[in-house]
Short mmCIF file of N, CA and C in Angstrom, two decimals:
data_model
loop_
_atom_site.label_atom_id
_atom_site.label_comp_id
_atom_site.label_asym_id
_atom_site.label_seq_id
_atom_site.Cartn_x
_atom_site.Cartn_y
_atom_site.Cartn_z
N MET Q 1 -27.18 -21.76 -12.86
CA MET Q 1 -25.97 -20.65 -12.32
C MET Q 1 -25.21 -20.21 -14.07
N ASN Q 2 -24.72 -19.57 -14.25
CA ASN Q 2 -23.93 -19.22 -15.51
C ASN Q 2 -22.28 -19.28 -15.36
N VAL Q 3 -22.13 -20.22 -16.13
CA VAL Q 3 -20.80 -20.86 -15.98
C VAL Q 3 -19.67 -20.29 -17.19
N ILE Q 4 -18.57 -19.79 -16.93
CA ILE Q 4 -17.57 -19.32 -17.38
C ILE Q 4 -16.91 -19.34 -17.81
N LYS Q 5 -16.12 -19.88 -18.76
CA LYS Q 5 -15.08 -20.34 -19.23
C LYS Q 5 -13.66 -19.96 -19.11
N THR Q 6 -12.65 -20.14 -18.52
CA THR Q 6 -11.24 -19.39 -18.86
C THR Q 6 -10.34 -19.59 -19.52
N ASP Q 7 -9.34 -19.23 -19.41
CA ASP Q 7 -8.38 -19.39 -20.62
C ASP Q 7 -7.53 -20.80 -20.55
N ILE Q 8 -7.95 -21.38 -19.14
CA ILE Q 8 -7.10 -22.57 -19.00
C ILE Q 8 -8.72 -23.95 -19.09
N GLU Q 9 -8.52 -24.72 -19.75
CA GLU Q 9 -9.52 -25.75 -19.87
C GLU Q 9 -9.95 -26.27 -18.37
N ASP Q 10 -10.76 -26.68 -18.18
CA ASP Q 10 -11.35 -26.89 -17.04
C ASP Q 10 -11.44 -26.03 -15.69
N VAL Q 11 -11.21 -25.24 -15.74
CA VAL Q 11 -11.05 -24.19 -14.82
C VAL Q 11 -12.42 -22.92 -14.96
N PHE Q 12 -13.10 -22.58 -14.29
CA PHE Q 12 -14.31 -22.17 -14.28
C PHE Q 12 -14.75 -20.86 -13.29
N ILE Q 13 -15.46 -20.10 -13.33
CA ILE Q 13 -15.96 -19.14 -12.79
C ILE Q 13 -17.49 -19.32 -12.86
N ILE Q 14 -17.93 -19.39 -11.84
CA ILE Q 14 -19.30 -19.43 -11.57
C ILE Q 14 -20.11 -18.54 -11.53
N GLU Q 15 -21.31 -17.89 -11.87
CA GLU Q 15 -21.78 -17.01 -11.55
C GLU Q 15 -23.32 -17.43 -11.08
N PRO Q 16 -23.79 -17.16 -9.88
CA PRO Q 16 -25.13 -17.65 -9.34
C PRO Q 16 -26.16 -16.64 -9.85
N ARG Q 17 -27.39 -17.09 -10.24
CA ARG Q 17 -28.51 -16.27 -9.84
C ARG Q 17 -28.43 -15.86 -8.68
N VAL Q 18 -28.56 -14.78 -9.00
CA VAL Q 18 -28.97 -13.73 -7.20
C VAL Q 18 -30.27 -12.82 -7.30
N PHE Q 19 -31.04 -13.23 -6.53
CA PHE Q 19 -32.34 -12.62 -6.10
C PHE Q 19 -32.75 -11.49 -5.14
N GLU Q 20 -32.65 -10.41 -5.65
CA GLU Q 20 -32.77 -9.17 -4.76
C GLU Q 20 -33.88 -8.74 -4.85
N ASP Q 21 -34.36 -8.52 -3.20
CA ASP Q 21 -35.48 -7.65 -3.33
C ASP Q 21 -35.47 -6.38 -1.91
N GLU Q 22 -35.95 -6.07 -1.91
CA GLU Q 22 -35.94 -4.98 0.15
C GLU Q 22 -35.38 -5.77 0.99
N ARG Q 23 -35.96 -7.13 1.03
CA ARG Q 23 -35.25 -7.80 2.48
C ARG Q 23 -34.04 -8.22 2.10
N GLY Q 24 -33.39 -7.82 1.05
CA GLY Q 24 -31.88 -8.70 0.89
C GLY Q 24 -31.61 -9.57 -0.38
N TYR Q 25 -31.37 -10.89 -0.05
CA TYR Q 25 -30.93 -11.37 -1.50
C TYR Q 25 -30.93 -13.13 -0.95
N PHE Q 26 -31.21 -13.61 -2.26
CA PHE Q 26 -30.96 -14.99 -1.89
C PHE Q 26 -30.44 -15.60 -2.88
N PHE Q 27 -29.65 -16.68 -3.26
CA PHE Q 27 -29.18 -17.57 -4.10
C PHE Q 27 -28.98 -18.94 -3.60
N GLU Q 28 -28.64 -19.52 -4.69
CA GLU Q 28 -28.54 -21.13 -4.73
C GLU Q 28 -26.76 -21.33 -4.88
N SER Q 29 -26.19 -21.49 -3.58
CA SER Q 29 -24.64 -21.44 -3.57
C SER Q 29 -24.19 -22.89 -4.32
N TYR Q 30 -24.89 -23.78 -4.39
CA TYR Q 30 -24.59 -25.20 -4.82
C TYR Q 30 -25.58 -25.87 -5.41
N ASN Q 31 -25.46 -26.39 -6.43
CA ASN Q 31 -26.46 -27.79 -6.81
C ASN Q 31 -25.78 -28.67 -7.64
N GLN Q 32 -25.78 -29.98 -6.71
CA GLN Q 32 -24.59 -31.21 -7.34
C GLN Q 32 -25.18 -31.34 -8.82
N LYS Q 33 -26.58 -31.38 -9.46
CA LYS Q 33 -26.81 -31.95 -11.06
C LYS Q 33 -26.50 -30.88 -11.50
N GLU Q 34 -26.73 -29.76 -11.16
CA GLU Q 34 -26.27 -28.58 -12.42
C GLU Q 34 -24.90 -28.36 -12.23
N PHE Q 35 -24.47 -28.77 -11.32
CA PHE Q 35 -22.82 -28.44 -11.55
C PHE Q 35 -21.92 -29.74 -12.13
N ASP Q 36 -22.59 -30.90 -12.19
CA ASP Q 36 -22.00 -32.36 -12.55
C ASP Q 36 -22.26 -31.97 -14.04
N GLU Q 37 -23.45 -31.44 -14.74
CA GLU Q 37 -23.83 -31.09 -16.05
C GLU Q 37 -23.02 -29.87 -16.55
N LYS Q 38 -22.89 -28.91 -15.75
CA LYS Q 38 -22.45 -27.34 -16.69
C LYS Q 38 -20.83 -27.60 -16.04
N VAL Q 39 -20.23 -28.17 -15.03
CA VAL Q 39 -18.58 -28.07 -14.78
C VAL Q 39 -18.00 -29.12 -14.95
N ARG Q 40 -18.18 -30.19 -14.01
CA ARG Q 40 -17.96 -31.81 -14.13
C ARG Q 40 -18.45 -32.90 -12.67
N PRO Q 41 -18.03 -33.76 -13.18
CA PRO Q 41 -18.67 -34.73 -12.20
C PRO Q 41 -18.07 -34.81 -10.60
N VAL Q 42 -18.42 -34.28 -9.64
CA VAL Q 42 -17.54 -34.25 -8.61
C VAL Q 42 -18.51 -34.37 -7.41
N ARG Q 43 -17.67 -35.06 -6.71
CA ARG Q 43 -18.54 -35.17 -5.06
C ARG Q 43 -17.71 -34.91 -4.18
N PHE Q 44 -18.17 -33.58 -3.49
CA PHE Q 44 -17.53 -32.19 -2.26
C PHE Q 44 -17.44 -33.45 -1.36
N VAL Q 45 -16.22 -33.39 -0.30
CA VAL Q 45 -16.80 -34.02 1.05
C VAL Q 45 -15.83 -33.23 1.73
N GLN Q 46 -15.30 -32.03 1.97
CA GLN Q 46 -15.55 -31.27 2.90
C GLN Q 46 -15.21 -29.60 2.37
N ASP Q 47 -15.94 -29.47 3.16
CA ASP Q 47 -16.17 -27.97 3.66
C ASP Q 47 -15.20 -27.05 4.31
N ASN Q 48 -14.58 -26.10 3.86
CA ASN Q 48 -13.41 -25.22 4.85
C ASN Q 48 -14.19 -23.46 4.83
N GLU Q 49 -13.07 -23.06 6.02
CA GLU Q 49 -13.71 -21.55 6.07
C GLU Q 49 -12.53 -21.34 6.79
N SER Q 50 -11.90 -20.08 6.07
CA SER Q 50 -10.81 -19.02 6.82
C SER Q 50 -11.44 -17.78 6.95
N LYS Q 51 -10.91 -16.82 7.83
CA LYS Q 51 -11.15 -15.48 8.12
C LYS Q 51 -9.56 -14.78 8.16
N SER Q 52 -9.50 -14.16 7.30
CA SER Q 52 -8.02 -12.86 7.11
C SER Q 52 -8.13 -11.92 6.84
N SER Q 53 -7.01 -10.68 7.02
CA SER Q 53 -7.20 -9.64 7.19
C SER Q 53 -6.24 -9.26 5.85
N TYR Q 54 -6.21 -7.89 5.91
CA TYR Q 54 -6.04 -7.35 4.41
C TYR Q 54 -4.19 -7.59 4.31
N GLY Q 55 -4.02 -8.16 2.97
CA GLY Q 55 -2.56 -8.37 2.99
C GLY Q 55 -2.49 -10.00 3.13
N VAL Q 56 -2.77 -10.50 3.98
CA VAL Q 56 -2.91 -12.09 4.29
C VAL Q 56 -2.70 -12.69 2.56
N LEU Q 57 -1.86 -13.54 2.57
CA LEU Q 57 -1.49 -14.45 1.13
C LEU Q 57 -1.62 -16.07 1.70
N ARG Q 58 -2.46 -16.45 1.10
CA ARG Q 58 -2.51 -18.21 1.24
C ARG Q 58 -1.77 -19.08 0.13
N GLY Q 59 -1.04 -19.30 -0.30
CA GLY Q 59 -0.64 -20.20 -0.95
C GLY Q 59 0.77 -20.21 -1.61
N LEU Q 60 0.92 -20.96 -2.67
CA LEU Q 60 -0.14 -21.29 -3.77
C LEU Q 60 -0.02 -22.73 -3.37
N HIS Q 61 -1.41 -23.47 -3.02
CA HIS Q 61 -0.99 -25.04 -2.44
C HIS Q 61 -1.70 -26.00 -2.84
N PHE Q 62 -1.43 -27.38 -3.03
CA PHE Q 62 -2.23 -28.30 -3.60
C PHE Q 62 -1.98 -29.75 -2.96
N GLN Q 63 -2.54 -30.64 -3.02
CA GLN Q 63 -2.41 -31.96 -2.58
C GLN Q 63 -1.87 -33.18 -3.16
N LYS Q 64 -0.99 -33.74 -2.75
CA LYS Q 64 -0.15 -34.71 -4.07
C LYS Q 64 -0.99 -35.90 -4.10
N GLY Q 65 -0.85 -36.76 -5.46
CA GLY Q 65 -1.21 -38.00 -5.58
C GLY Q 65 -2.54 -38.39 -5.29
N ASN Q 66 -3.00 -39.22 -4.55
CA ASN Q 66 -4.24 -39.99 -4.40
C ASN Q 66 -5.11 -38.83 -3.80
N HIS Q 67 -4.56 -38.03 -2.90
CA HIS Q 67 -4.99 -36.63 -2.37
C HIS Q 67 -5.44 -35.65 -3.00
N SER Q 68 -5.13 -35.68 -4.35
CA SER Q 68 -5.49 -34.09 -5.24
C SER Q 68 -6.78 -33.90 -4.69
N GLN Q 69 -7.41 -32.54 -5.00
CA GLN Q 69 -8.14 -32.00 -4.82
C GLN Q 69 -8.82 -31.16 -5.38
N SER Q 70 -9.88 -31.02 -6.05
CA SER Q 70 -10.61 -30.00 -7.14
C SER Q 70 -11.12 -29.46 -5.49
N LYS Q 71 -11.32 -27.84 -5.81
CA LYS Q 71 -12.05 -26.98 -4.62
C LYS Q 71 -12.86 -26.24 -5.76
N LEU Q 72 -13.67 -25.65 -4.86
CA LEU Q 72 -15.21 -24.66 -5.53
C LEU Q 72 -15.04 -23.56 -4.07
N VAL Q 73 -14.66 -22.71 -4.31
CA VAL Q 73 -14.41 -21.42 -3.62
C VAL Q 73 -14.75 -20.40 -3.84
N ARG Q 74 -14.98 -19.72 -2.87
CA ARG Q 74 -16.07 -18.16 -2.58
C ARG Q 74 -15.78 -16.81 -1.15
N VAL Q 75 -16.50 -16.11 -1.78
CA VAL Q 75 -16.15 -15.14 -0.45
C VAL Q 75 -17.51 -14.96 -0.11
N VAL Q 76 -17.54 -15.19 1.29
CA VAL Q 76 -18.63 -14.95 2.18
C VAL Q 76 -18.81 -13.17 2.24
N LYS Q 77 -17.54 -12.67 2.83
CA LYS Q 77 -17.73 -11.16 3.33
C LYS Q 77 -16.01 -10.82 2.57
N GLY Q 78 -16.07 -9.77 2.32
CA GLY Q 78 -14.75 -9.15 1.77
C GLY Q 78 -14.35 -8.97 0.28
N ARG Q 79 -13.31 -9.27 0.12
CA ARG Q 79 -12.71 -9.02 -1.28
C ARG Q 79 -11.13 -9.95 -1.68
N VAL Q 80 -11.11 -10.99 -2.39
CA VAL Q 80 -10.09 -11.56 -2.15
C VAL Q 80 -9.70 -11.65 -3.79
N LEU Q 81 -8.34 -12.09 -4.42
CA LEU Q 81 -8.10 -12.29 -5.45
C LEU Q 81 -7.49 -13.67 -5.71
N ASP Q 82 -8.08 -14.79 -6.26
CA ASP Q 82 -8.16 -15.76 -6.22
C ASP Q 82 -7.32 -16.36 -7.36
N VAL Q 83 -6.36 -17.72 -7.25
CA VAL Q 83 -5.14 -17.63 -8.41
C VAL Q 83 -5.69 -19.50 -8.24
N ALA Q 84 -5.56 -19.94 -9.74
CA ALA Q 84 -5.42 -21.41 -9.93
C ALA Q 84 -4.03 -21.54 -11.20
N VAL Q 85 -3.06 -21.96 -10.31
CA VAL Q 85 -1.93 -22.36 -11.65
C VAL Q 85 -1.82 -23.84 -11.94
N ASP Q 86 -1.48 -23.70 -13.34
CA ASP Q 86 -1.69 -25.30 -13.94
C ASP Q 86 -0.25 -25.61 -13.81
N ILE Q 87 -0.05 -26.81 -13.02
CA ILE Q 87 1.05 -27.38 -12.20
C ILE Q 87 1.27 -28.80 -12.94
N ARG Q 88 0.74 -29.01 -14.34
CA ARG Q 88 0.25 -30.46 -14.92
C ARG Q 88 1.21 -30.08 -15.83
N LYS Q 89 2.71 -31.34 -15.84
CA LYS Q 89 3.91 -31.21 -16.54
C LYS Q 89 3.25 -31.64 -17.85
N GLY Q 90 3.26 -31.04 -19.44
CA GLY Q 90 3.13 -31.29 -20.50
C GLY Q 90 1.71 -31.08 -21.15
N SER Q 91 0.86 -30.36 -19.90
CA SER Q 91 -0.60 -29.74 -20.60
C SER Q 91 0.52 -28.32 -21.36
N PRO Q 92 -0.85 -27.85 -22.08
CA PRO Q 92 -0.10 -26.86 -23.09
C PRO Q 92 -0.21 -25.47 -22.22
N THR Q 93 -1.09 -25.34 -21.10
CA THR Q 93 -1.16 -24.31 -20.52
C THR Q 93 -0.14 -24.10 -18.95
N PHE Q 94 0.92 -25.09 -18.87
CA PHE Q 94 1.54 -25.47 -17.87
C PHE Q 94 2.21 -24.13 -17.37
N GLY Q 95 2.21 -23.78 -15.85
CA GLY Q 95 2.44 -22.68 -15.93
C GLY Q 95 1.88 -21.41 -15.89
N LYS Q 96 0.77 -21.62 -16.36
CA LYS Q 96 0.29 -20.31 -16.74
C LYS Q 96 -1.13 -20.41 -15.39
N HIS Q 97 -1.35 -19.32 -15.43
CA HIS Q 97 -2.70 -19.01 -13.97
C HIS Q 97 -3.85 -18.40 -14.58
N VAL Q 98 -5.03 -18.32 -14.21
CA VAL Q 98 -6.24 -18.23 -13.84
C VAL Q 98 -6.44 -16.91 -12.75
N ALA Q 99 -6.63 -15.76 -12.81
CA ALA Q 99 -7.07 -15.09 -11.69
C ALA Q 99 -8.20 -14.10 -11.29
N VAL Q 100 -9.09 -14.27 -10.54
CA VAL Q 100 -10.19 -13.71 -10.42
C VAL Q 100 -10.60 -13.50 -9.31
N GLU Q 101 -11.56 -11.91 -9.14
CA GLU Q 101 -11.72 -11.34 -7.91
C GLU Q 101 -12.99 -11.82 -7.32
N LEU Q 102 -12.66 -12.45 -6.25
CA LEU Q 102 -14.43 -12.82 -5.48
C LEU Q 102 -14.73 -11.84 -4.41
N THR Q 103 -16.07 -11.73 -4.56
CA THR Q 103 -16.23 -10.64 -3.36
C THR Q 103 -17.34 -11.02 -2.53
N GLY Q 104 -17.60 -10.39 -1.45
CA GLY Q 104 -18.98 -11.15 -0.91
C GLY Q 104 -19.86 -10.18 -1.68
N GLU Q 105 -20.24 -9.19 -2.46
CA GLU Q 105 -20.94 -8.57 -3.38
C GLU Q 105 -21.55 -9.22 -4.69
N ASN Q 106 -20.24 -9.87 -4.92
CA ASN Q 106 -20.60 -10.38 -6.67
C ASN Q 106 -21.04 -11.59 -6.71
N HIS Q 107 -20.57 -12.59 -5.25
CA HIS Q 107 -21.13 -13.75 -5.44
C HIS Q 107 -20.67 -15.27 -6.20
N ARG Q 108 -19.53 -14.14 -7.02
CA ARG Q 108 -19.00 -15.35 -7.97
C ARG Q 108 -18.34 -16.82 -6.89
N MET Q 109 -17.98 -17.78 -7.64
CA MET Q 109 -17.12 -18.53 -7.43
C MET Q 109 -16.39 -19.31 -8.27
N PHE Q 110 -15.41 -20.13 -8.11
CA PHE Q 110 -13.70 -20.36 -8.86
C PHE Q 110 -14.17 -21.68 -8.73
N PHE Q 111 -13.66 -22.43 -9.79
CA PHE Q 111 -13.35 -24.04 -9.79
C PHE Q 111 -12.43 -24.21 -10.03
N ILE Q 112 -11.37 -24.66 -9.25
CA ILE Q 112 -9.83 -25.13 -9.47
C ILE Q 112 -10.10 -26.59 -9.77
N PRO Q 113 -9.77 -27.17 -10.69
CA PRO Q 113 -9.71 -29.02 -10.69
C PRO Q 113 -8.29 -29.51 -10.10
N ARG Q 114 -8.13 -30.61 -9.81
CA ARG Q 114 -7.10 -31.18 -9.71
C ARG Q 114 -6.03 -31.08 -10.97
N GLY Q 115 -4.73 -31.10 -10.30
CA GLY Q 115 -3.65 -30.72 -10.93
C GLY Q 115 -3.66 -29.36 -10.84
N PHE Q 116 -4.00 -28.43 -9.96
CA PHE Q 116 -3.73 -26.93 -9.97
C PHE Q 116 -3.07 -26.39 -8.41
N ALA Q 117 -1.99 -25.60 -8.41
CA ALA Q 117 -1.98 -25.48 -7.15
C ALA Q 117 -2.71 -23.72 -7.24
N HIS Q 118 -3.12 -23.38 -5.86
CA HIS Q 118 -4.29 -22.77 -5.47
C HIS Q 118 -3.63 -21.87 -4.66
N GLY Q 119 -3.91 -20.36 -4.56
CA GLY Q 119 -3.76 -19.43 -3.54
C GLY Q 119 -4.50 -17.93 -3.44
N PHE Q 120 -4.71 -17.49 -2.52
CA PHE Q 120 -5.51 -16.02 -2.73
C PHE Q 120 -5.03 -14.80 -1.87
N SER Q 121 -5.07 -13.66 -2.11
CA SER Q 121 -4.62 -12.71 -1.24
C SER Q 121 -5.97 -11.60 -1.06
N VAL Q 122 -5.81 -11.31 0.31
CA VAL Q 122 -7.00 -10.59 0.83
C VAL Q 122 -6.99 -9.17 0.51
N LEU Q 123 -7.52 -8.31 -0.50
CA LEU Q 123 -7.57 -7.16 -1.01
C LEU Q 123 -8.25 -6.24 0.00
N SER Q 124 -9.37 -6.74 0.94
CA SER Q 124 -10.17 -6.20 1.44
C SER Q 124 -9.29 -5.90 3.10
N GLU Q 125 -10.49 -5.15 4.09
CA GLU Q 125 -9.68 -5.26 5.51
C GLU Q 125 -9.88 -6.48 6.33
N GLU Q 126 -10.99 -7.51 5.76
CA GLU Q 126 -11.32 -8.38 6.00
C GLU Q 126 -11.55 -9.53 5.34
N ALA Q 127 -11.69 -10.82 5.22
CA ALA Q 127 -12.15 -11.37 4.44
C ALA Q 127 -12.75 -13.23 4.98
N VAL Q 128 -13.53 -13.50 4.66
CA VAL Q 128 -14.28 -14.60 5.05
C VAL Q 128 -14.00 -15.27 3.76
N PHE Q 129 -13.80 -16.74 3.76
CA PHE Q 129 -13.13 -17.27 2.59
C PHE Q 129 -14.11 -19.19 2.81
N GLN Q 130 -14.78 -19.11 1.72
CA GLN Q 130 -15.14 -20.58 1.94
C GLN Q 130 -15.23 -21.64 0.72
N TYR Q 131 -14.65 -22.62 0.99
CA TYR Q 131 -14.60 -23.76 -0.29
C TYR Q 131 -14.61 -25.22 0.32
N LYS Q 132 -15.45 -25.71 -1.03
CA LYS Q 132 -15.34 -27.12 -1.12
C LYS Q 132 -14.22 -28.13 -1.77
N CYS Q 133 -14.06 -29.32 -1.28
CA CYS Q 133 -13.05 -29.72 -1.28
C CYS Q 133 -13.70 -31.23 -1.89
N ASP Q 134 -12.94 -31.60 -3.01
CA ASP Q 134 -13.78 -33.19 -3.25
C ASP Q 134 -12.73 -34.45 -2.98
N ASN Q 135 -11.96 -33.97 -1.90
CA ASN Q 135 -11.03 -35.39 -1.09
C ASN Q 135 -10.73 -34.79 0.07
N LEU Q 136 -10.37 -35.45 1.23
CA LEU Q 136 -10.19 -34.97 2.33
C LEU Q 136 -8.73 -34.64 2.45
N TYR Q 137 -8.16 -33.67 3.12
CA TYR Q 137 -7.30 -33.32 3.26
C TYR Q 137 -6.12 -34.11 4.01
N CYS Q 138 -4.91 -34.46 3.91
CA CYS Q 138 -4.30 -35.30 4.14
C CYS Q 138 -2.46 -34.59 4.17
N PRO Q 139 -2.31 -34.08 5.58
CA PRO Q 139 -1.22 -33.24 6.00
C PRO Q 139 -0.08 -33.81 5.21
N SER Q 140 0.47 -35.10 5.29
CA SER Q 140 1.76 -35.85 4.63
C SER Q 140 1.78 -35.63 2.97
N SER Q 141 0.40 -34.79 2.86
CA SER Q 141 0.58 -34.99 1.29
C SER Q 141 0.19 -33.58 0.47
N GLU Q 142 0.69 -32.51 1.50
CA GLU Q 142 0.53 -31.18 1.15
C GLU Q 142 1.51 -30.75 0.33
N GLY Q 143 1.44 -30.15 -0.81
CA GLY Q 143 2.56 -29.77 -1.77
C GLY Q 143 2.17 -27.97 -2.00
N ALA Q 144 3.01 -27.71 -2.49
CA ALA Q 144 3.11 -25.78 -2.83
C ALA Q 144 3.98 -25.40 -3.54
N ILE Q 145 3.77 -24.34 -4.39
CA ILE Q 145 4.72 -23.44 -5.13
C ILE Q 145 4.91 -21.75 -4.59
N ALA Q 146 6.11 -21.49 -4.78
CA ALA Q 146 6.45 -20.34 -3.93
C ALA Q 146 5.41 -19.12 -4.94
N TRP Q 147 4.68 -18.26 -4.20
CA TRP Q 147 3.34 -17.50 -3.94
C TRP Q 147 4.75 -16.38 -5.20
N ASP Q 148 5.72 -15.88 -5.07
CA ASP Q 148 6.36 -15.18 -5.62
C ASP Q 148 7.17 -15.59 -6.70
N ASP Q 149 7.11 -16.52 -7.30
CA ASP Q 149 7.90 -16.93 -8.30
C ASP Q 149 7.44 -16.21 -9.72
N ALA Q 150 8.71 -15.70 -9.94
CA ALA Q 150 8.42 -14.62 -11.53
C ALA Q 150 7.92 -15.20 -12.52
N SER Q 151 8.34 -16.40 -12.40
CA SER Q 151 8.33 -17.32 -13.87
C SER Q 151 6.48 -17.28 -13.96
N LEU Q 152 5.73 -17.34 -12.82
CA LEU Q 152 4.21 -17.37 -12.73
C LEU Q 152 3.72 -16.04 -13.07
N GLY Q 153 4.22 -14.99 -13.18
CA GLY Q 153 3.54 -13.65 -13.51
C GLY Q 153 2.14 -13.24 -12.80
N ILE Q 154 2.44 -13.68 -11.67
CA ILE Q 154 1.05 -13.35 -10.77
C ILE Q 154 1.14 -12.09 -10.51
N ASP Q 155 0.04 -10.86 -10.50
CA ASP Q 155 0.07 -10.07 -9.77
C ASP Q 155 -1.09 -10.16 -8.91
N TRP Q 156 -0.88 -10.21 -7.41
CA TRP Q 156 -1.36 -10.14 -6.52
C TRP Q 156 -2.37 -8.85 -6.09
N LYS Q 157 -2.13 -8.15 -7.25
CA LYS Q 157 -2.92 -6.74 -6.43
C LYS Q 157 -2.71 -6.01 -4.72
N ILE Q 158 -1.55 -6.40 -4.53
CA ILE Q 158 -1.62 -5.92 -3.52
C ILE Q 158 0.65 -5.73 -3.28
N PRO Q 159 0.85 -4.36 -2.69
CA PRO Q 159 2.32 -4.34 -3.10
C PRO Q 159 3.20 -5.57 -1.96
N SER Q 160 4.03 -5.87 -2.42
CA SER Q 160 4.84 -6.95 -1.48
C SER Q 160 5.21 -7.02 -0.40
N GLU Q 161 5.65 -5.69 0.07
CA GLU Q 161 5.68 -4.95 1.45
C GLU Q 161 4.52 -5.33 2.54
N ASP Q 162 3.38 -5.37 1.91
CA ASP Q 162 2.24 -5.63 2.74
C ASP Q 162 1.54 -6.87 3.00
N VAL Q 163 2.34 -7.89 1.89
CA VAL Q 163 1.80 -9.48 1.92
C VAL Q 163 2.23 -10.14 3.52
N VAL Q 164 1.64 -10.63 4.05
CA VAL Q 164 1.46 -11.61 5.31
C VAL Q 164 1.42 -12.74 4.71
N LEU Q 165 2.53 -13.54 5.18
CA LEU Q 165 2.57 -15.03 5.18
C LEU Q 165 2.87 -15.69 6.02
N SER Q 166 2.27 -17.15 6.23
CA SER Q 166 2.60 -17.87 7.12
C SER Q 166 3.83 -17.96 7.08
N GLU Q 167 4.59 -19.01 8.28
CA GLU Q 167 6.36 -19.46 7.93
C GLU Q 167 6.19 -20.31 7.07
N LYS Q 168 5.44 -21.14 6.97
CA LYS Q 168 5.40 -22.43 5.86
C LYS Q 168 5.17 -21.78 4.78
N ASP Q 169 4.51 -20.88 4.19
CA ASP Q 169 4.48 -20.30 2.64
C ASP Q 169 5.51 -19.36 2.50
N ARG Q 170 6.27 -19.04 3.35
CA ARG Q 170 7.99 -18.23 3.15
C ARG Q 170 8.50 -19.26 2.26
N ARG Q 171 8.66 -20.28 2.09
CA ARG Q 171 9.59 -21.47 2.17
C ARG Q 171 9.44 -22.32 1.07
N HIS Q 172 8.21 -22.17 0.16
CA HIS Q 172 7.86 -23.12 -0.62
C HIS Q 172 8.86 -23.08 -2.05
N PRO Q 173 9.24 -24.33 -3.24
CA PRO Q 173 9.94 -23.66 -3.93
C PRO Q 173 9.47 -23.28 -5.09
N LYS Q 174 10.18 -22.67 -5.81
CA LYS Q 174 9.57 -22.04 -7.47
C LYS Q 174 9.07 -23.71 -8.05
N LEU Q 175 8.53 -23.15 -9.11
CA LEU Q 175 7.75 -24.15 -9.96
C LEU Q 175 8.84 -24.85 -10.69
N LYS Q 176 9.86 -24.40 -11.04
CA LYS Q 176 10.92 -25.23 -11.93
C LYS Q 176 11.52 -26.02 -11.04
N ASP Q 177 11.56 -26.12 -9.50
CA ASP Q 177 12.47 -26.50 -8.08
C ASP Q 177 11.45 -27.50 -7.92
N SER Q 178 10.15 -27.38 -8.33
CA SER Q 178 9.44 -28.42 -7.41
C SER Q 178 9.51 -29.78 -7.53
N ASP Q 179 9.50 -30.61 -6.29
CA ASP Q 179 9.93 -32.11 -6.46
C ASP Q 179 8.67 -33.04 -6.63
N TYR Q 180 7.46 -32.18 -7.25
CA TYR Q 180 6.34 -32.83 -7.29
C TYR Q 180 5.12 -32.12 -8.26
N LEU Q 181 5.33 -32.15 -9.59
CA LEU Q 181 4.36 -32.14 -10.65
C LEU Q 181 3.29 -33.02 -10.78
N PHE Q 182 2.03 -32.45 -11.37
CA PHE Q 182 0.93 -33.41 -11.63
C PHE Q 182 1.41 -34.04 -13.09
N ASP Q 183 1.24 -34.55 -13.90
CA ASP Q 183 1.47 -35.74 -15.42
C ASP Q 183 -0.37 -34.86 -15.94
N TYR Q 184 -0.22 -34.44 -16.62
CA TYR Q 184 -1.04 -33.80 -17.98
C TYR Q 184 -2.12 -34.91 -18.41
N ASN Q 185 -1.65 -36.17 -18.82
CA ASN Q 185 -1.82 -37.36 -19.62
C ASN Q 185 -2.19 -38.20 -18.49
N GLU Q 186 -2.26 -37.86 -17.21
CA GLU Q 186 -2.81 -38.84 -16.25
C GLU Q 186 -4.32 -38.14 -15.88
N ASN Q 187 -5.55 -39.24 -15.36
CA ASN Q 187 -6.50 -39.43 -15.20
C ASN Q 187 -6.86 -38.97 -13.63
N LEU Q 188 -6.73 -37.29 -13.27
CA LEU Q 188 -6.69 -37.26 -11.44
C LEU Q 188 -7.69 -37.78 -11.02
N TYR Q 189 -8.88 -38.03 -11.73
CA TYR Q 189 -10.47 -38.27 -11.34
C TYR Q 189 -10.42 -39.82 -11.18
N LEU Q 190 -9.76 -40.58 -11.41
CA LEU Q 190 -10.13 -41.89 -11.15
C LEU Q 190 -10.06 -42.46 -10.07
#
């Protein structure tokens, strides 16, 4: 796998080696040993999948405290813009984001470490999105930041009038008004 550093430390884009021929393609989508060596040692404990149509925007979500999660995300079908926002107080990149286009064709994956809010917008007619988490989901530890917080400067690559949100995602606070942020100096992997 090819691991690409981004402008934010510990956030990575991962490109697998894809072998194609007249039959189709094959690639190794995950290898624990190689991931531990090239990205960071994590133990994924939950896999999730969602299917969404054009304009659906999910985010910006995170899990609080002891339930914080790293995610390894990818698109199996379609095209999304995937975004990670640094919400670690004291971080030199606090409030900054990395955005990457993930498609069923480019097979790219995106690693979002603990201490980040995560979201994606669907750019194709339909998208199937898969992600691994290194901590189990805990409903009482849900946290989120408003997807349209102007201070974040995220271009979701879809017109705002086409954005489709859940009722919950309509009500998240702006980053400056959030009642929960991570501490940059805290080791979130203990």
